Coordinates of C-alpha atoms and ligand atoms in Angstrom, one line a residue:
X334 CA 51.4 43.8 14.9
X335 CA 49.8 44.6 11.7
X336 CA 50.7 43.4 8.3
X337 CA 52.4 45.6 5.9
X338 CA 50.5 45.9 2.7
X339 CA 53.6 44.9 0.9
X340 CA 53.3 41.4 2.4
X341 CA 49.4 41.1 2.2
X342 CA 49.7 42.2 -1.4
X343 CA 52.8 39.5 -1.9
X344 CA 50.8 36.4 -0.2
X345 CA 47.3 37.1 -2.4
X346 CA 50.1 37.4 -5.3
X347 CA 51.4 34.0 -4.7
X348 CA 48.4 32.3 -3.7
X349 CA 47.2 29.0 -6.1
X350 CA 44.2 30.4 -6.7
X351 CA 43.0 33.5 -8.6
X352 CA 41.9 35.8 -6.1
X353 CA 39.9 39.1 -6.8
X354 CA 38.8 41.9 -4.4
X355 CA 35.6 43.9 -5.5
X356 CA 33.7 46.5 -3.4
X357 CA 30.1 47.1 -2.5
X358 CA 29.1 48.0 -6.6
X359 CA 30.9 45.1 -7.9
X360 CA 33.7 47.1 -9.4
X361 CA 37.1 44.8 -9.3
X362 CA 39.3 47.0 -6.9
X363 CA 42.5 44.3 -6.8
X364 CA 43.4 41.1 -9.4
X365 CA 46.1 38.4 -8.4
X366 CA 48.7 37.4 -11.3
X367 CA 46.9 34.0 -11.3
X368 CA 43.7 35.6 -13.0
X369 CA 46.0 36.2 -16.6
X370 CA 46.5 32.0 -16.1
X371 CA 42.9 31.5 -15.8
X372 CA 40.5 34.4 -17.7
X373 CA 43.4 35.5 -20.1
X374 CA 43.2 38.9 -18.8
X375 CA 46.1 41.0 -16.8
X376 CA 45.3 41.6 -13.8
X377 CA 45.4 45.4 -15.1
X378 CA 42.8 44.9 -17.7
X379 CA 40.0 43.7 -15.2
X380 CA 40.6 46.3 -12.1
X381 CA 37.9 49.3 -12.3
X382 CA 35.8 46.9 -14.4
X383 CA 32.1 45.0 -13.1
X384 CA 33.1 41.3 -12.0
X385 CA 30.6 40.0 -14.0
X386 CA 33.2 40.3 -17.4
X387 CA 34.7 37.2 -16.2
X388 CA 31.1 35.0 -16.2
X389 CA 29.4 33.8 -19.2
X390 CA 27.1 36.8 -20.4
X391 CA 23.5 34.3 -19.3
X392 CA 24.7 34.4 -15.3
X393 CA 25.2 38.4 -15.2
X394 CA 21.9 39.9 -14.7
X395 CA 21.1 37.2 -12.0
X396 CA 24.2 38.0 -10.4
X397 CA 23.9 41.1 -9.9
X398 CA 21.2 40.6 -8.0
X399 CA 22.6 37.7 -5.5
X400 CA 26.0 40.2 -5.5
X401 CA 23.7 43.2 -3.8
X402 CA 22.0 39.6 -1.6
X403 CA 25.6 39.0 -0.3
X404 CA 27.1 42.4 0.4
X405 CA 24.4 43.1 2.6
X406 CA 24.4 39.7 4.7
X407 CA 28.2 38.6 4.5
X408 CA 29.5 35.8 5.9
X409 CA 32.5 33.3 4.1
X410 CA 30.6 30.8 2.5
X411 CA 31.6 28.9 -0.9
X412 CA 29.6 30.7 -3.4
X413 CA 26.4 28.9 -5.1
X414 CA 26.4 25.5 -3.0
X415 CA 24.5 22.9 -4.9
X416 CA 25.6 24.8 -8.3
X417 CA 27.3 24.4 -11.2
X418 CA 29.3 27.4 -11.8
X419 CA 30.8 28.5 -15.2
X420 CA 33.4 31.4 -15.6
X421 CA 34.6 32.9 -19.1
X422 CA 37.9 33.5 -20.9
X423 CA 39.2 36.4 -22.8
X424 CA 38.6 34.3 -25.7
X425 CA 34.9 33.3 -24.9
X426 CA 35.7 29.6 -23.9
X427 CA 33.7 28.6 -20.7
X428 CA 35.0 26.6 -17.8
X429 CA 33.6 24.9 -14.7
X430 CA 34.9 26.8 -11.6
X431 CA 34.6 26.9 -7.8
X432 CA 34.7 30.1 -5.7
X433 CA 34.9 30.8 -2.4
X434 CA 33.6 34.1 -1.0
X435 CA 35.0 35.9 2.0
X436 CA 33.9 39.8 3.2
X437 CA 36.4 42.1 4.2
X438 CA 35.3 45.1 6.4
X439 CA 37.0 48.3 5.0
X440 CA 36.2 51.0 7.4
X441 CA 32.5 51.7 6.6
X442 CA 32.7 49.5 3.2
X443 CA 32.3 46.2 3.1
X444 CA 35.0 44.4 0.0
X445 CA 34.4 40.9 -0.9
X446 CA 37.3 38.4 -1.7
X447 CA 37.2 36.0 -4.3
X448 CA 39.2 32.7 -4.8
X449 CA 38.7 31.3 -8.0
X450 CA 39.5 27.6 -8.7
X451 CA 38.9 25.7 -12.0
X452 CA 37.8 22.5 -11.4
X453 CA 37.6 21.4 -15.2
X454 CA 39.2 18.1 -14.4
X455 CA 37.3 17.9 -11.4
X456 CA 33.9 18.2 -13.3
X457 CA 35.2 15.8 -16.4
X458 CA 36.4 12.8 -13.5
X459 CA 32.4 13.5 -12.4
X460 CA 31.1 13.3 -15.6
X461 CA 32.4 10.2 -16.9
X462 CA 32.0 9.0 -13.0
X463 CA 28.0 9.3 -13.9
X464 CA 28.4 8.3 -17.7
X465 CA 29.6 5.6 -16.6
X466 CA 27.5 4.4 -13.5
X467 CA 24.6 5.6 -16.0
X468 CA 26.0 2.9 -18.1
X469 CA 26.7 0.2 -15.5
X470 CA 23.0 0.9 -14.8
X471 CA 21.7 0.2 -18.4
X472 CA 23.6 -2.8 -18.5
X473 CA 22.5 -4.2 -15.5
X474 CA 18.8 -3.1 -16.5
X475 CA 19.5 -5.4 -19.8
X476 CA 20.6 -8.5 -17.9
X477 CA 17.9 -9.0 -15.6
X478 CA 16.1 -8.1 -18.9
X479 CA 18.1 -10.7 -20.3
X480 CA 17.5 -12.9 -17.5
X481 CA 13.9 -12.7 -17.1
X482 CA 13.0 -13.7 -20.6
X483 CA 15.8 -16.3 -20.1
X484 CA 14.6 -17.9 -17.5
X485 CA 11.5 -17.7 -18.6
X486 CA 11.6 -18.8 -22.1
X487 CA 14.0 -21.5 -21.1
X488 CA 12.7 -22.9 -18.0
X489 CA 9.0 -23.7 -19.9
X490 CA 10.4 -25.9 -22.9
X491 CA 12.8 -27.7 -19.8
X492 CA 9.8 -28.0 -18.2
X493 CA 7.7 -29.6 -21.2
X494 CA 10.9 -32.1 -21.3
X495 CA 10.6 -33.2 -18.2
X496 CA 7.2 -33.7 -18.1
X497 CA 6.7 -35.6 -20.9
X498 CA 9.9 -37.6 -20.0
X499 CA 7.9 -38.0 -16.8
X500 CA 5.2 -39.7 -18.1
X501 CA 7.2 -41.3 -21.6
X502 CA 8.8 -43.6 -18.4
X503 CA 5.7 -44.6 -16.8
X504 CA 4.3 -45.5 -20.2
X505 CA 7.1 -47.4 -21.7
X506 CA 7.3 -51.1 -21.3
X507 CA 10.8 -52.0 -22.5
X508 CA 13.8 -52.3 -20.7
X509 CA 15.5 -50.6 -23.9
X510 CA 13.2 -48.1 -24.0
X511 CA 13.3 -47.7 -20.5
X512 CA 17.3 -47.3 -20.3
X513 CA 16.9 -44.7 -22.9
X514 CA 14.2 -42.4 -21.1
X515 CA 16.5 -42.8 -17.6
X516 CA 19.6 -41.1 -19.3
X517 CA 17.3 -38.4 -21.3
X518 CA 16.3 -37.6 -18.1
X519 CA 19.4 -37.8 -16.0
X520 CA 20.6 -35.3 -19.0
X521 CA 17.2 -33.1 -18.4
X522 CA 18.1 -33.0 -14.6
X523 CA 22.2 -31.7 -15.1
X524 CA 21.1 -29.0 -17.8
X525 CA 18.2 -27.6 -15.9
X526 CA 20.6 -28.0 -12.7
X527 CA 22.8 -26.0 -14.5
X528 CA 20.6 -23.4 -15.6
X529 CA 19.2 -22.6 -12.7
X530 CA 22.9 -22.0 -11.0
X531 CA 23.9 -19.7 -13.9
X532 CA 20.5 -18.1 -13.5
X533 CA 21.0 -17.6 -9.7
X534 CA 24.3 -16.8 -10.2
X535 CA 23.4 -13.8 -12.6
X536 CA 20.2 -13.0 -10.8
X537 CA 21.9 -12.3 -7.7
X538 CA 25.1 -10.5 -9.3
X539 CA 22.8 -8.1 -11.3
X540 CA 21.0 -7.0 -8.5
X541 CA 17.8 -8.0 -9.8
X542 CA 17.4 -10.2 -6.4
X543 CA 15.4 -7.8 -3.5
X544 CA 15.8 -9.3 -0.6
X545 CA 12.2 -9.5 1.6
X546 CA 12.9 -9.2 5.1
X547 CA 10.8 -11.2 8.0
X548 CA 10.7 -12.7 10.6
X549 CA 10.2 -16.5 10.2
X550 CA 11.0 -19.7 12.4
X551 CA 14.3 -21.3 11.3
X552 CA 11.7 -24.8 12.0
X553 CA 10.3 -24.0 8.9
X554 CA 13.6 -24.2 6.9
X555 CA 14.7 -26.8 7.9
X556 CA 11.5 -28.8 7.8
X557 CA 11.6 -27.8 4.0
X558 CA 15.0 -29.0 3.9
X559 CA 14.3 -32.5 5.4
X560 CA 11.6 -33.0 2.9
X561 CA 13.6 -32.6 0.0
X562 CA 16.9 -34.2 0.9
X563 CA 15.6 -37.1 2.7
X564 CA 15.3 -39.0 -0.1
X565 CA 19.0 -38.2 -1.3
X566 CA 20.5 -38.7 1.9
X567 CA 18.9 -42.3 2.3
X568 CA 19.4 -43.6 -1.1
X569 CA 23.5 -43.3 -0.3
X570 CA 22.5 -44.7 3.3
X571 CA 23.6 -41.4 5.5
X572 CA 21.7 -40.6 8.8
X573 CA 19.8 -37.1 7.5
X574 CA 19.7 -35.5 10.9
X575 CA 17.2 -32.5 11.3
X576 CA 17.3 -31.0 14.9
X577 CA 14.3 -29.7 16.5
X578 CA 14.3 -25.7 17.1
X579 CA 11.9 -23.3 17.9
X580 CA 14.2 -20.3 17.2
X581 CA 13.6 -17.4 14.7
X582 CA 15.3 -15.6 12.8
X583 CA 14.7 -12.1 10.4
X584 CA 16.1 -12.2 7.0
X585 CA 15.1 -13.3 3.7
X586 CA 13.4 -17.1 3.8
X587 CA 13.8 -17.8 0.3
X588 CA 17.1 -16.8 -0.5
X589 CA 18.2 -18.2 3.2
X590 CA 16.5 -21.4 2.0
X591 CA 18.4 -21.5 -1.2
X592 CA 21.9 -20.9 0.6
X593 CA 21.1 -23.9 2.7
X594 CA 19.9 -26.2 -0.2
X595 CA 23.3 -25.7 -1.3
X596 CA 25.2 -26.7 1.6
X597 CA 22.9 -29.1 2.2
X598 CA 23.4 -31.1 -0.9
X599 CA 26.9 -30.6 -1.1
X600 CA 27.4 -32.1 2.2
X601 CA 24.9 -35.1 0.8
X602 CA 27.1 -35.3 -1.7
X603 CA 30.3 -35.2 -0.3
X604 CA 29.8 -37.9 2.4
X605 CA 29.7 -41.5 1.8
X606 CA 29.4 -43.1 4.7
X607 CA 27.8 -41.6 8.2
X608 CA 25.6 -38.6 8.9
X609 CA 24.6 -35.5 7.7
X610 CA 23.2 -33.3 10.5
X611 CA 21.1 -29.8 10.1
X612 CA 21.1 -27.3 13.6
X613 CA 20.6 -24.4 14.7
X614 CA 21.4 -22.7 18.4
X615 CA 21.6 -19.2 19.8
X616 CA 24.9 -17.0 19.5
X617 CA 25.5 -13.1 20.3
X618 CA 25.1 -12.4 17.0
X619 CA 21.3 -14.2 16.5
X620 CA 21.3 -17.5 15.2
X621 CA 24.0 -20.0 13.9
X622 CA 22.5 -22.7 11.8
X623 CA 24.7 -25.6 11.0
X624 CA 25.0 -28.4 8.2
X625 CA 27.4 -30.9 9.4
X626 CA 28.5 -33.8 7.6
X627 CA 31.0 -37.0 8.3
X628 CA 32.3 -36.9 4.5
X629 CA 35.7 -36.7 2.9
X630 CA 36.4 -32.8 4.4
X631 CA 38.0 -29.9 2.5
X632 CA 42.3 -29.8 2.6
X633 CA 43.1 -26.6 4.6
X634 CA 44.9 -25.3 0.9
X635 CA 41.7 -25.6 -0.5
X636 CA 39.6 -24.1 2.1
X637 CA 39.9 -20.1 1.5
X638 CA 39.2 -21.0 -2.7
X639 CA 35.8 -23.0 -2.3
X640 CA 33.4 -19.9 -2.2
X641 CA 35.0 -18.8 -5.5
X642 CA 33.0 -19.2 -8.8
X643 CA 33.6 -22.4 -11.0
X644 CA 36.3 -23.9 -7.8
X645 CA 35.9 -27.8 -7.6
X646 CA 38.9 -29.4 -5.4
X647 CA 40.6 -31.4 -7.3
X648 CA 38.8 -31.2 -10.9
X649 CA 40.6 -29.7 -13.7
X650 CA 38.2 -27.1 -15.3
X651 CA 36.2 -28.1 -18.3
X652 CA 36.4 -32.2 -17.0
X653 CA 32.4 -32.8 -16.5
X654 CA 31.4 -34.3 -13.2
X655 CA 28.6 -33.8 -10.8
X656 CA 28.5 -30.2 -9.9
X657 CA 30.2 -26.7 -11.6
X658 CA 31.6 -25.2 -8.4
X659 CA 28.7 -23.0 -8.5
X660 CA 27.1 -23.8 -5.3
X661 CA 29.0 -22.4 -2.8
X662 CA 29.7 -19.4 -5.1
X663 CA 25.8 -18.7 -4.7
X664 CA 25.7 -18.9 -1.4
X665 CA 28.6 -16.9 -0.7
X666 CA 26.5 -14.0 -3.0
X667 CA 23.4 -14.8 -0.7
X668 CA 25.2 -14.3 2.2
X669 CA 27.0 -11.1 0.9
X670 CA 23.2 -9.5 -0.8
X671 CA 21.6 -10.3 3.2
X672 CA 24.6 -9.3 5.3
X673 CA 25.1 -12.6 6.9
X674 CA 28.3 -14.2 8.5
X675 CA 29.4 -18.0 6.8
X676 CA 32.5 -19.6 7.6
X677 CA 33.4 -23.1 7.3
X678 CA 35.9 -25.4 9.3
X679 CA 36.5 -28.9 8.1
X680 CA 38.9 -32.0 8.5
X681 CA 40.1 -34.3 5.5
X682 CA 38.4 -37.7 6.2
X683 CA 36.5 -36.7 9.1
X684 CA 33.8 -33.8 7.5
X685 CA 32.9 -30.5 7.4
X686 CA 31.1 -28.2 9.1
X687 CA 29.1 -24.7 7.6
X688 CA 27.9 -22.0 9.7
X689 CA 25.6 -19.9 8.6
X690 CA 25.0 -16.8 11.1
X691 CA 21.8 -15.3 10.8
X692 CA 20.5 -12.3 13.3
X693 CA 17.6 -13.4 15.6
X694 CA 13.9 -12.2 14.5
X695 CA 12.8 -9.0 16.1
X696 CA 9.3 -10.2 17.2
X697 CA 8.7 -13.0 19.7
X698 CA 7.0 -16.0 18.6
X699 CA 3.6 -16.4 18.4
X700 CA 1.9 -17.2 14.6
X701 CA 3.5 -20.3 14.3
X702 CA 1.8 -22.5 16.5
X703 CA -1.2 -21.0 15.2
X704 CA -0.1 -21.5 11.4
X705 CA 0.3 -25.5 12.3
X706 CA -2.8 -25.9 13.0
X707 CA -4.0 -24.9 10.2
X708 CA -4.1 -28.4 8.8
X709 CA -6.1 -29.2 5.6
X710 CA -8.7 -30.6 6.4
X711 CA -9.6 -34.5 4.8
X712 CA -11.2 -33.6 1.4
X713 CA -11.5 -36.5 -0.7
X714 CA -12.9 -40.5 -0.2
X715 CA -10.3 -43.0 0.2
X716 CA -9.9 -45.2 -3.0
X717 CA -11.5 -42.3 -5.1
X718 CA -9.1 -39.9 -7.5
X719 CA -7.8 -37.3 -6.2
X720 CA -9.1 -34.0 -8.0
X721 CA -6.1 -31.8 -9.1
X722 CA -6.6 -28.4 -10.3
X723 CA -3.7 -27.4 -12.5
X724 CA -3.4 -23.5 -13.2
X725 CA -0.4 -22.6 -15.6
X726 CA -1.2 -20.1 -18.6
X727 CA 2.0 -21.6 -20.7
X728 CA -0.6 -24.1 -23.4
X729 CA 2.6 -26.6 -23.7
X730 CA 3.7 -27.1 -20.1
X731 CA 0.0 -27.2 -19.1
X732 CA -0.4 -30.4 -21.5
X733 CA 2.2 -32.3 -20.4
X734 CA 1.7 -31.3 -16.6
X735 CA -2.1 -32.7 -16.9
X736 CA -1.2 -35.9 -19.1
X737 CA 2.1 -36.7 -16.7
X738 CA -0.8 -36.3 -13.4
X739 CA -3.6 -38.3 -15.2
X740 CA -0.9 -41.3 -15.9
X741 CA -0.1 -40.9 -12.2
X742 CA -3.8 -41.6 -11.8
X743 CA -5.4 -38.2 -10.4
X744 CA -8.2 -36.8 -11.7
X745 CA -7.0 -33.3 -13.4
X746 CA -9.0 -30.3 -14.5
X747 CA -6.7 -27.5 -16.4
X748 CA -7.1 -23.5 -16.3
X749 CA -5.5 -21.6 -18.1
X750 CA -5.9 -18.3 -16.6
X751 CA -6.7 -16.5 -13.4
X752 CA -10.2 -15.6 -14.3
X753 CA -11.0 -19.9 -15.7
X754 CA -9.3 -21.2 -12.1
X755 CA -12.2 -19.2 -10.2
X756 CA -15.0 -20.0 -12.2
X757 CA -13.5 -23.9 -11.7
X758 CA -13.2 -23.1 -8.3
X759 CA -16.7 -22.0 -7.9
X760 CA -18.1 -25.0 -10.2
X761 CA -16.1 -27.7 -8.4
X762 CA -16.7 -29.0 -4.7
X763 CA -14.3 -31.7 -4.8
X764 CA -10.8 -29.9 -5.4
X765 CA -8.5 -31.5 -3.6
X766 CA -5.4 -30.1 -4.3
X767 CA -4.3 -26.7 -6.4
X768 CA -1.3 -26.7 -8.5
X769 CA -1.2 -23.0 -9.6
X770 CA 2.0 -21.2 -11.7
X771 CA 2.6 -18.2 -10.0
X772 CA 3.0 -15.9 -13.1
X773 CA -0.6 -15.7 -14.7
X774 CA -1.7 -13.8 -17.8
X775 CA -3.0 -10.1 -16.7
X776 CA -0.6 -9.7 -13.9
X777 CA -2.7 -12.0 -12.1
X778 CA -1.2 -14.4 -9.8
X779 CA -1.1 -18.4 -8.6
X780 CA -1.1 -16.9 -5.2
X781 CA -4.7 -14.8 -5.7
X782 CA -5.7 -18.6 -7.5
X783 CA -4.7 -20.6 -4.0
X784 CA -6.3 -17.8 -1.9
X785 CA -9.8 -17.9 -3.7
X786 CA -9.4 -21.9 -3.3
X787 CA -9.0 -21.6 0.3
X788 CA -11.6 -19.1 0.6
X789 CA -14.0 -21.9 -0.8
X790 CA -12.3 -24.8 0.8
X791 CA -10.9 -23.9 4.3
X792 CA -7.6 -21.8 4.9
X793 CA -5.7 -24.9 4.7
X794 CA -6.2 -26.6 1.1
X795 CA -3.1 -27.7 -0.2
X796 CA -1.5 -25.9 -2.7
X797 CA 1.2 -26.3 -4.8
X798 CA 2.9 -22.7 -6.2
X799 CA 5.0 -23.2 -8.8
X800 CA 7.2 -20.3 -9.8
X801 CA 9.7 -19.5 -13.0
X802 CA 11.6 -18.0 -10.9
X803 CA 12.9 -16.8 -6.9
X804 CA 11.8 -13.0 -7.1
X805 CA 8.5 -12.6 -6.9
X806 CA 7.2 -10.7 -3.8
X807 CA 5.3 -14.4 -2.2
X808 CA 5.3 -12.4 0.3
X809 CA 1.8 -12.2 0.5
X810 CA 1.0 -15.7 0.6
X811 CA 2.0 -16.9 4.6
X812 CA 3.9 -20.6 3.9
X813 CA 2.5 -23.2 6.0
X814 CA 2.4 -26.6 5.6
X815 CA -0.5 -27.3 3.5
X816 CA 1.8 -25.0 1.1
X817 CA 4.9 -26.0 -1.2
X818 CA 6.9 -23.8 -3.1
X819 CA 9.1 -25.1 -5.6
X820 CA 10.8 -23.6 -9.3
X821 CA 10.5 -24.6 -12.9
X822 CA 11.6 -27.0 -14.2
X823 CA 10.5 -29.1 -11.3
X824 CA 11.2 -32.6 -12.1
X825 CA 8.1 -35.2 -12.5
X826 CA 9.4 -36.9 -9.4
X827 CA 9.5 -34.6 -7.7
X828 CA 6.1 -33.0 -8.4
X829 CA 4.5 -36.0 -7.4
X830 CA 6.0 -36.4 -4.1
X831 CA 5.2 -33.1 -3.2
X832 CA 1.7 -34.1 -3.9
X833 CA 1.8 -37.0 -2.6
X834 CA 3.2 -35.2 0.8
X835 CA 0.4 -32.8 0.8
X836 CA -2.7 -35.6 0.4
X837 CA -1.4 -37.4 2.8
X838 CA -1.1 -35.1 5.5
Ligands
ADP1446 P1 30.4 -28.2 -6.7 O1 29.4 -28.0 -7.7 O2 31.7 -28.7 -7.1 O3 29.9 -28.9 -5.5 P2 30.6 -25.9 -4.9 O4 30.9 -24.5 -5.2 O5 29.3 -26.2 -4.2 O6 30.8 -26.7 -6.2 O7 31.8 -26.4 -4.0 C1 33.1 -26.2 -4.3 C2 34.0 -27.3 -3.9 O8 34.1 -27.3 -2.4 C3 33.5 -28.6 -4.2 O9 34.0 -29.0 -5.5 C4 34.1 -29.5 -3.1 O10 35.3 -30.0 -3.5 C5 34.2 -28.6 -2.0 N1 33.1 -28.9 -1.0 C6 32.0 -28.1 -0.8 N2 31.2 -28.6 0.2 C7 31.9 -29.7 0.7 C8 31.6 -30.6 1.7 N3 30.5 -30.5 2.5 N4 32.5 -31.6 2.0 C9 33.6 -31.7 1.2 N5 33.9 -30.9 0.2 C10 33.1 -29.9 -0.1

């Protein structure tokens, strides 16, 4: 059967699109009605004219060059993939459009069909889709902007605080005074608490947080763990229960270590009477580690609204208390940023449990056992100072770091840059212990300062690197156990413990 022009000619009539037919020269042979709509011509006005009266008057040369490319290798095809493509009204007025060629064979001619479509809207939606990602981009540029210089800029007058706090309480010799210094410092301790959830918080939201994938042994984690919760977990008499494990996992060992710290201490903190117990086994997935506790438990009402920002059970907002409902927020962002599984099961008045699903480390084991016996090796004669060197480039927090250590009674000899830590390094032979900042002036590093020291001193020396904040690529330094991490504003406690853990070891 073959189709009576009459009907061809009433279907490319009707058709949503403005259709024209041209021939081998370009010359517009047929025009649909729907061409008047869009190019403000009848259809009579443009047949027996060139096609390229209906494009702006800068595309016609070229296209009569690609118009002689297609006639001669036809095939349907939308016409300039990849482009932008403009048409012109009557009236001048450009538009976006999008046309889709198709050849007809006419005896020995070959006729190309045109479907025009304008895609005006189509190109604004994309427009302001880019604008707008464009300015979602900016903005998120600004706040880690933002966030840098804020942690930065507020983390090192915290950290002055809490030094000098630090050593204010080991100096003062009334009970008055005493009281006083305790609640300045419990008030230190909640704000930078605070401020490094809000940080976090931000940090990880903006995007300014790149994961760095590895393998690592979970041991490690949970080794860190034990060391800095032990403390909390005996003072309110609970059973801190670290399991042994030689598993390993691949994902991101700070940010993993972070999301645990949180469950970690909220378990601490919500049990007062029992055990709070730290595992990890296989599962098909990789590896389930698991912080248990025997506290107060979660209501099952309240259970799907805990990972939400600013959610405390039972605390009206804006009451003060110990925590911001922040915690569990942060680690429901870690978990989302490294594509990890959490969930959490729990029974009022018996505990809680949190899983944390990490996948299983690619590589087998084999550095670790190597890495632990790296130990450091005994520098320094009992009943003789230890010798500190203190690296930080920041005059104010450098003062109050070396007077808080020298009333602890170590010997301390400040840098304060990369190039002053390696000559020290090179005039000293008794270092015992370096406590670098990990951002130094030139782009230089704390980690380049430890690694010249255990050039000198045997890959072991004990190191503390202290960082402003959790980005930087540490990547390079490998963490062992002669090696502590921890973030500004550590607290003067706490800086001597870790020292005190490292000299003894
Ligand atoms: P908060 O700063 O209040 O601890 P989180 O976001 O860490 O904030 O936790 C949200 C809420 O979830 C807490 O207020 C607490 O009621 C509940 N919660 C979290 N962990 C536990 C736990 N291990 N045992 C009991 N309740 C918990």
């Amino acid at each position: 059967m073959t189709l009576s022009s009459e009907l061809v000619r009433s279907v490319l009539q009707s058709a949503p699109d403005a259709m024209i037919i041209i021939d081998g020269s370009g010359t517009i042979l047929y025009a649909n009605r729907q061409v008047t709509a869009l190019f403000g011509y009848q259809p009579a006005e443009v047949v027996g004219s060139p096609v390229e009266m209906l494009m702006p008057e800068r595309f016609r040369g070229r296209h009569v060059t690609h118009r002689q490319g297609y006639t001669s290798s036809v095939r349907v095809r939308p016409m300039g993939a990849g482009l932008e493509l403009f048409a012109r009204r009557r009236d001048g007025r450009e538009f976006p459009v999008e046309i889709s060629l198709s050849p007809i064979q006419q005896q020995d001619e070959v006729l190309v069909a045109a479907a025009i479509r304008d895609v005006t809207d189509r190109a604004r939606v994309e427009k302001e889709l880019r604008d707008a990602r464009a300015a979602a981009d900016r903005a998120n540029l600004s706040k880690s902007r933002f966030l840098a210089t804020a942690s930065h800029d507020l983390r090192q007058p915290l950290q002055v605080l809490s030094l000098l706090n630090g050593t204010l309480r080991r100096l003062a010799d009334s009970e008055d005074v005493n009281e006083v210094l305790e609640q300045q410092e419990q008030a230190l301790g909640t704000m930078s608490r605070l401020l490094n959830a809000l940080l976090d918080i931000s940090k990880l939201e903006s995007g300014a947080i790149m994961p760095d994938i590895c393998d690592f042994p979970v041991a490690q984690l949970l080794a860190e763990l034990r060391l800095e919760y032990a403390g909390l977990a005996a003072n309110k008499g609970l059973d801190f229960v670290v399991e042994t494990t030689g598993l390993r996992v691949r994902s991101d060992p700070t940010l993993i270590g972070q999301a645990l710290k949180n469950l970690v201490a909220n378990a601490i903190k919500y049990t007062s009477a029992g055990s709070v117990t730290l595992s990890a086994r296989k599962v098909s997935q990789g590896v389930r580690i698991e912080v248990r506790d025997t506290g107060r438990g979660i209501a099952p009402e309240h259970l799907p609204f805990i990972f939400e920002e600013f959610y405390q059970v039972g605390v009206a907002t804006n009451t003060s208390r110990d925590g911001y409902g922040l915690g569990l927020s942060i680690v429901q962002r870690v978990v989302r940023l490294l594509d990890l599984r959490i969930d959490v099961s729990s029974r009022p008045g018996e505990g809680s449990t949190f899983g944390l699903e990490i996948p299983a480390a690619q590589a087998a084991a084999a550095a670790d056992a190597a890495l632990r016996s790296q130990r450091a090796p005994a520098t320094a004669l009992a009943g003789k100072a230890r010798h500190l060197l203190l690296v930080e480039d920041d005059s104010g927090v450098r003062n109050a770091t070396r007077l808080f250590l020298k009333g602890e009674g170590y010997r301390v000899t400040a840098a304060a840059s990369h190039a002053e830590a390696l000559q020290l390094i090179k005039e000293h032979a008794d270092i015992d212990l370096v406590i670098s900042d990990y951002h130094l002036d030139g782009g230089r590093t704390g980690a380049e300062v430890i690694s010249a020291a255990r050039e000198r001193f045997g890959a072991g020396h004990p190191a503390i690197l202290v960082t402003g904040d959790t980005t930087p690529a540490m990547a390079s330094l490998k963490r062992d156990d002669t090696l502590r991490l921890t973030s500004k504003p550590i607290n003067a406690d706490d800086l001597v413990g870790l020292i005190q853990g490292l000299l003894q070891s």
